[in-house]
Coordinates of C-alpha atoms in Angstrom, one line a residue:
V107 CA -50.9 39.8 -11.8
A108 CA -48.7 38.2 -9.3
L109 CA -47.4 35.5 -11.8
A110 CA -46.6 38.3 -14.3
V111 CA -44.7 40.3 -11.7
L112 CA -42.8 37.2 -10.8
A113 CA -42.0 36.5 -14.4
L114 CA -40.6 40.2 -14.8
F115 CA -38.4 39.7 -11.8
A116 CA -37.2 36.3 -12.9
L117 CA -36.5 37.5 -16.6
P118 CA -33.1 38.8 -16.2
H119 CA -31.9 35.8 -14.2
T120 CA -33.3 33.5 -16.8
I121 CA -31.6 35.4 -19.6
W122 CA -28.3 35.2 -17.6
Q123 CA -28.6 31.5 -17.1
S124 CA -29.3 31.0 -20.8
Q125 CA -26.3 33.0 -21.8
H126 CA -24.0 31.0 -19.5
G127 CA -25.1 27.4 -20.2
W128 CA -27.7 27.1 -17.4
P129 CA -25.2 26.7 -14.6
T130 CA -27.8 26.4 -11.8
K131 CA -29.2 23.3 -13.5
E132 CA -25.9 21.8 -13.7
F133 CA -25.1 22.7 -10.1
V134 CA -28.4 21.0 -8.9
E135 CA -27.8 17.9 -11.0
N136 CA -24.2 17.5 -9.7
A137 CA -25.1 18.2 -6.1
L138 CA -27.9 15.5 -6.0
K139 CA -25.5 13.1 -7.8
E140 CA -22.1 13.7 -6.1
K141 CA -22.6 15.5 -3.0
L142 CA -25.8 15.2 -1.0
L143 CA -26.7 12.3 1.1
P144 CA -30.4 10.8 0.8
I145 CA -32.6 12.0 3.7
S146 CA -35.8 10.6 5.0
P147 CA -38.8 12.9 5.8
W148 CA -38.3 12.0 9.5
E149 CA -34.6 12.9 9.3
F150 CA -35.4 16.2 7.5
F151 CA -37.9 17.3 10.0
G152 CA -35.7 16.2 13.0
Q153 CA -32.8 18.2 11.6
Q154 CA -35.0 21.2 11.2
A155 CA -35.8 20.9 15.0
V156 CA -32.2 20.9 15.9
V157 CA -31.2 23.8 13.5
V158 CA -34.0 26.2 14.4
N159 CA -33.9 25.5 18.0
V160 CA -36.6 22.9 19.5
F161 CA -38.5 25.6 21.3
A162 CA -39.1 27.4 18.1
V163 CA -41.0 24.4 16.7
P164 CA -44.3 25.2 18.3
V165 CA -44.2 28.6 16.9
I166 CA -43.5 27.3 13.4
I167 CA -46.4 24.9 13.7
A168 CA -48.7 27.5 15.2
G169 CA -47.8 29.8 12.3
I170 CA -48.7 27.3 9.6
V171 CA -52.0 26.6 11.3
F172 CA -52.7 30.3 11.7
G173 CA -52.8 30.9 8.0
F174 CA -55.5 28.2 7.5
K175 CA -57.9 29.6 10.1
K176 CA -61.0 31.2 8.7
E177 CA -60.5 34.5 10.3
N178 CA -56.8 34.6 9.1
R179 CA -57.4 33.8 5.4
T180 CA -55.5 37.0 4.4
W181 CA -52.3 35.0 5.7
L182 CA -53.3 31.7 3.9
P183 CA -50.8 32.2 0.9
L184 CA -47.9 32.4 3.3
S185 CA -48.8 29.1 5.0
I186 CA -49.2 27.6 1.5
I187 CA -45.8 28.9 0.2
F188 CA -44.0 27.5 3.3
L189 CA -45.6 24.1 2.8
T190 CA -44.9 24.2 -1.0
V191 CA -41.1 24.6 -0.2
V192 CA -41.4 21.8 2.2
L193 CA -43.0 19.4 -0.2
I194 CA -40.5 20.3 -3.0
L195 CA -37.5 19.6 -0.7
L196 CA -39.1 16.3 0.6
A197 CA -39.7 15.2 -3.1
S198 CA -36.0 15.6 -4.1
G199 CA -35.1 13.1 -1.5
K200 CA -31.8 15.0 -0.8
S201 CA -31.6 18.4 0.9
R202 CA -29.5 20.4 3.1
V203 CA -31.2 21.5 6.4
N204 CA -30.5 25.2 5.5
Y205 CA -32.4 25.2 2.1
L206 CA -35.7 25.6 4.2
A207 CA -34.3 28.4 6.2
P208 CA -35.6 31.4 4.1
A209 CA -39.1 30.0 4.1
Y210 CA -39.5 30.3 7.9
A211 CA -39.8 34.1 7.4
F212 CA -43.4 33.3 6.2
V213 CA -44.5 31.4 9.2
L214 CA -42.5 32.6 12.3
P215 CA -44.3 36.0 12.4
M216 CA -47.7 34.3 12.1
G217 CA -46.7 31.8 14.8
A218 CA -45.7 34.9 17.1
L219 CA -49.1 36.3 16.6
A220 CA -50.9 33.0 17.2
I221 CA -49.0 32.4 20.4
E222 CA -49.6 36.0 21.6
Q223 CA -53.2 35.4 21.1
W224 CA -53.3 32.1 22.9
F225 CA -51.5 33.6 25.9
K226 CA -53.9 36.5 26.0
A227 CA -56.9 34.3 25.7
R228 CA -55.8 32.1 28.8
K229 CA -54.3 35.2 30.7
I230 CA -50.9 33.5 30.7
K231 CA -47.9 35.6 31.9
K232 CA -45.3 36.3 29.1
R233 CA -42.6 35.4 31.4
W234 CA -43.2 31.6 30.9
A235 CA -42.3 32.1 27.4
Y236 CA -39.1 33.7 28.3
V237 CA -38.5 30.7 30.9
A238 CA -38.8 28.4 28.0
L239 CA -36.4 30.1 25.8
V240 CA -33.7 30.5 28.7
S241 CA -34.1 26.9 29.5
A242 CA -33.0 26.0 25.9
S243 CA -30.1 28.4 25.8
P244 CA -27.4 26.4 27.7
L245 CA -27.5 23.7 24.9
Y246 CA -27.5 26.2 22.0
L247 CA -25.0 28.5 23.5
S248 CA -22.6 25.6 24.0
L249 CA -22.7 25.1 20.2
G250 CA -21.5 28.6 19.6
L251 CA -18.2 30.3 19.1
P252 CA -16.0 32.2 19.7
W253 CA -16.3 31.8 23.3
M254 CA -15.3 28.1 23.5
S255 CA -12.0 26.7 22.4
P256 CA -12.2 24.1 19.5
N257 CA -11.1 21.4 21.8
A258 CA -13.9 22.2 24.4
M259 CA -16.4 22.6 21.7
T260 CA -15.5 19.1 20.1
W261 CA -16.0 17.6 23.6
V262 CA -19.3 19.3 24.1
I263 CA -20.5 18.1 20.8
S264 CA -19.4 14.6 21.4
K265 CA -21.2 14.4 24.7
S266 CA -24.6 16.1 23.4
P267 CA -27.7 14.1 22.7
I268 CA -28.1 16.3 19.6
Q269 CA -25.6 16.0 16.9
P270 CA -24.8 18.3 13.9
P271 CA -26.7 16.9 10.9
V272 CA -24.8 14.9 8.3
E273 CA -25.9 16.1 4.8
E274 CA -22.9 15.5 2.5
K275 CA -20.6 12.8 1.3
G276 CA -17.0 12.6 2.4
P277 CA -15.0 12.8 5.8
K278 CA -16.6 14.9 8.6
S279 CA -15.1 17.1 11.3
A280 CA -16.3 16.8 14.9
M281 CA -17.2 20.5 14.5
Q282 CA -19.0 20.1 11.2
G283 CA -20.7 23.3 10.4
W284 CA -18.0 25.3 12.4
S285 CA -14.8 23.9 11.0
D286 CA -15.2 25.9 7.8
M287 CA -14.3 28.9 10.0
F288 CA -10.9 27.6 10.6
G289 CA -7.8 27.3 8.6
W290 CA -7.8 30.3 6.5
P291 CA -4.7 32.0 7.9
E292 CA -2.8 28.6 7.9
L293 CA -3.7 27.9 4.3
A294 CA -2.5 31.3 3.2
R295 CA 0.7 30.9 5.2
D296 CA 1.5 27.4 3.9
V297 CA 0.9 28.4 0.3
Q298 CA 3.2 31.6 0.7
V299 CA 5.8 29.3 2.3
A300 CA 5.6 26.8 -0.7
M301 CA 5.9 29.6 -3.2
I302 CA 9.3 30.6 -1.8
Q303 CA 10.7 27.5 -3.6
L304 CA 9.8 29.1 -6.9
Q305 CA 12.3 30.8 -9.0
P306 CA 12.1 34.8 -8.7
E307 CA 11.0 35.2 -12.5
E308 CA 8.3 32.4 -11.9
R309 CA 6.7 34.2 -9.0
S310 CA 5.6 37.1 -11.3
K311 CA 3.9 34.7 -13.6
V312 CA 2.4 32.2 -11.1
A313 CA -1.2 31.4 -10.6
I314 CA -2.8 29.8 -7.6
V315 CA -5.4 27.2 -8.4
T316 CA -7.6 26.0 -5.7
K317 CA -10.3 23.1 -5.4
N318 CA -13.1 25.2 -4.1
Y319 CA -14.2 28.6 -3.5
G320 CA -13.6 28.7 0.2
E321 CA -9.9 28.1 -0.4
A322 CA -9.7 30.6 -3.2
S323 CA -11.5 33.4 -0.9
A324 CA -9.2 32.7 2.0
L325 CA -6.1 33.2 -0.2
E326 CA -7.6 36.4 -1.8
H327 CA -8.5 37.6 1.6
F328 CA -5.0 37.4 3.0
G329 CA -3.4 39.1 0.0
L330 CA -2.5 36.6 -2.6
N331 CA -2.7 37.5 -6.2
R332 CA -4.0 35.7 -9.3
V333 CA -6.0 33.2 -7.4
L334 CA -8.0 30.9 -9.7
C335 CA -10.8 28.6 -9.0
G336 CA -13.1 26.3 -11.1
H337 CA -15.7 25.9 -8.5
N338 CA -19.1 27.5 -8.9
N339 CA -19.2 31.1 -9.5
F340 CA -15.2 31.6 -9.5
W341 CA -15.0 29.4 -12.8
L342 CA -17.2 32.4 -14.3
W343 CA -14.7 34.9 -13.5
G344 CA -12.1 33.2 -15.9
P345 CA -8.2 32.5 -15.8
Q346 CA -7.4 36.2 -15.6
D347 CA -4.0 36.9 -17.4
W348 CA -2.4 33.6 -16.4
N349 CA -0.3 32.3 -19.4
G350 CA 0.0 28.5 -18.3
E351 CA 3.8 28.6 -17.5
V352 CA 3.6 27.9 -13.8
A353 CA 1.0 27.3 -11.3
V354 CA 0.6 26.3 -7.7
F355 CA -2.2 24.0 -7.0
V356 CA -3.9 23.4 -3.7
N357 CA -5.5 20.1 -2.6
H358 CA -5.8 16.8 -4.6
W359 CA -6.4 16.8 -8.4
P360 CA -7.4 14.0 -10.9
P361 CA -5.0 12.8 -13.6
E362 CA -7.1 14.5 -16.2
V363 CA -5.8 17.9 -14.7
T364 CA -2.4 16.9 -13.6
E365 CA -1.6 15.2 -17.1
L366 CA -2.1 18.5 -18.8
F367 CA 1.3 19.8 -17.6
D368 CA 4.9 18.8 -18.2
S369 CA 5.4 18.5 -14.4
F370 CA 3.4 18.4 -11.4
E371 CA 5.5 18.1 -8.3
L372 CA 4.6 18.2 -4.5
I373 CA 5.9 21.2 -2.7
G374 CA 4.1 21.5 0.7
T375 CA 1.1 20.6 2.7
V376 CA -1.5 22.6 4.7
D377 CA -1.3 22.3 8.5
A378 CA -4.6 23.4 9.8
P379 CA -5.9 20.9 12.4
N380 CA -9.3 22.5 13.2
A381 CA -10.2 22.9 9.6
V382 CA -12.4 20.6 7.6
P383 CA -10.8 17.3 6.9
E384 CA -10.4 17.9 3.2
Q385 CA -8.4 21.1 3.9
N386 CA -6.1 20.0 6.6
G387 CA -3.1 18.1 5.3
S388 CA -4.0 19.2 1.8
P389 CA -1.1 18.9 -0.7
I390 CA 0.4 21.9 -2.4
W391 CA 1.8 21.4 -5.9
V392 CA 3.8 23.3 -8.4
A393 CA 2.8 22.6 -12.0
R394 CA 4.9 23.8 -14.9
G395 CA 4.5 23.8 -18.7
L396 CA 0.7 23.7 -19.6
K397 CA 0.5 21.5 -22.7
V398 CA -2.8 22.9 -23.9
P399 CA -4.3 26.4 -24.4
V400 CA -5.3 28.1 -21.1
Q401 CA -9.1 28.1 -22.2
V402 CA -9.0 24.2 -22.7
F403 CA -7.5 23.8 -19.1
W404 CA -10.2 26.1 -17.9
K405 CA -13.1 24.0 -19.2
K406 CA -11.5 20.9 -17.6
I407 CA -11.4 22.3 -14.0
R408 CA -15.1 23.7 -14.0
R409 CA -17.1 22.3 -11.1
Y410 CA -20.7 23.3 -10.6
V411 CA -21.5 21.5 -7.4

């Protein structure tokens, strides 16, 4: 019955995937090949301890064990679900730390029950649990924004014995994990400044093409129109009403894209020192005269990764 209910819930998603060429399958394959770094089981578990708070680890372990006790067999499926997800992620050989995050919902409540029972059986005061949590707070609070400046946070991370996990290829920021929160206003500002160089009649036709959904979202958030992006779900939303005459491109682009235009000229750069490395210093280009139909161009810039 459970499998039938699961199949019913999955059916609309499966139909959608089929209609759109199985984008999730392509995304996973590309991420494993192009983006994610290999990770050993010990690194995977070590990074989990950093991300969830080391003092939560006993709660998680207690929750897993809780489901396997004879008197708690009603809870056993939850422990099995959690361990199954862990095994799938370990088998892949490449996984981001946060991929396991939803599965903690299955074991943390059981762990809380187990520890409560353990405290009651030994008549231990709950205040010692609070002492453990408070003792961990200085380190974890020091990794939080917005109460620290970026420079102060960079210094704290550099001196910390626990470093943010490195999960993906490419250059890294000292504030990796937080640096994506920076650079949105600067990106919108610098794109708007670059667009001043366009002719007035071009501005009514121009599209802004970005390399990833973060850039596209930033520009849309700050009020720019006709923002296009080939990254993940943005690609599915299409090229809108753009006719191919003129476009402003953000970031670096390969020759197979730039050569589709009569001209592709540098007109600015993004100045956002606290943003991720691939955004700070990104070039801004103006492209004129698309030489192929817009739909052909659109297929070229698709990136599921």
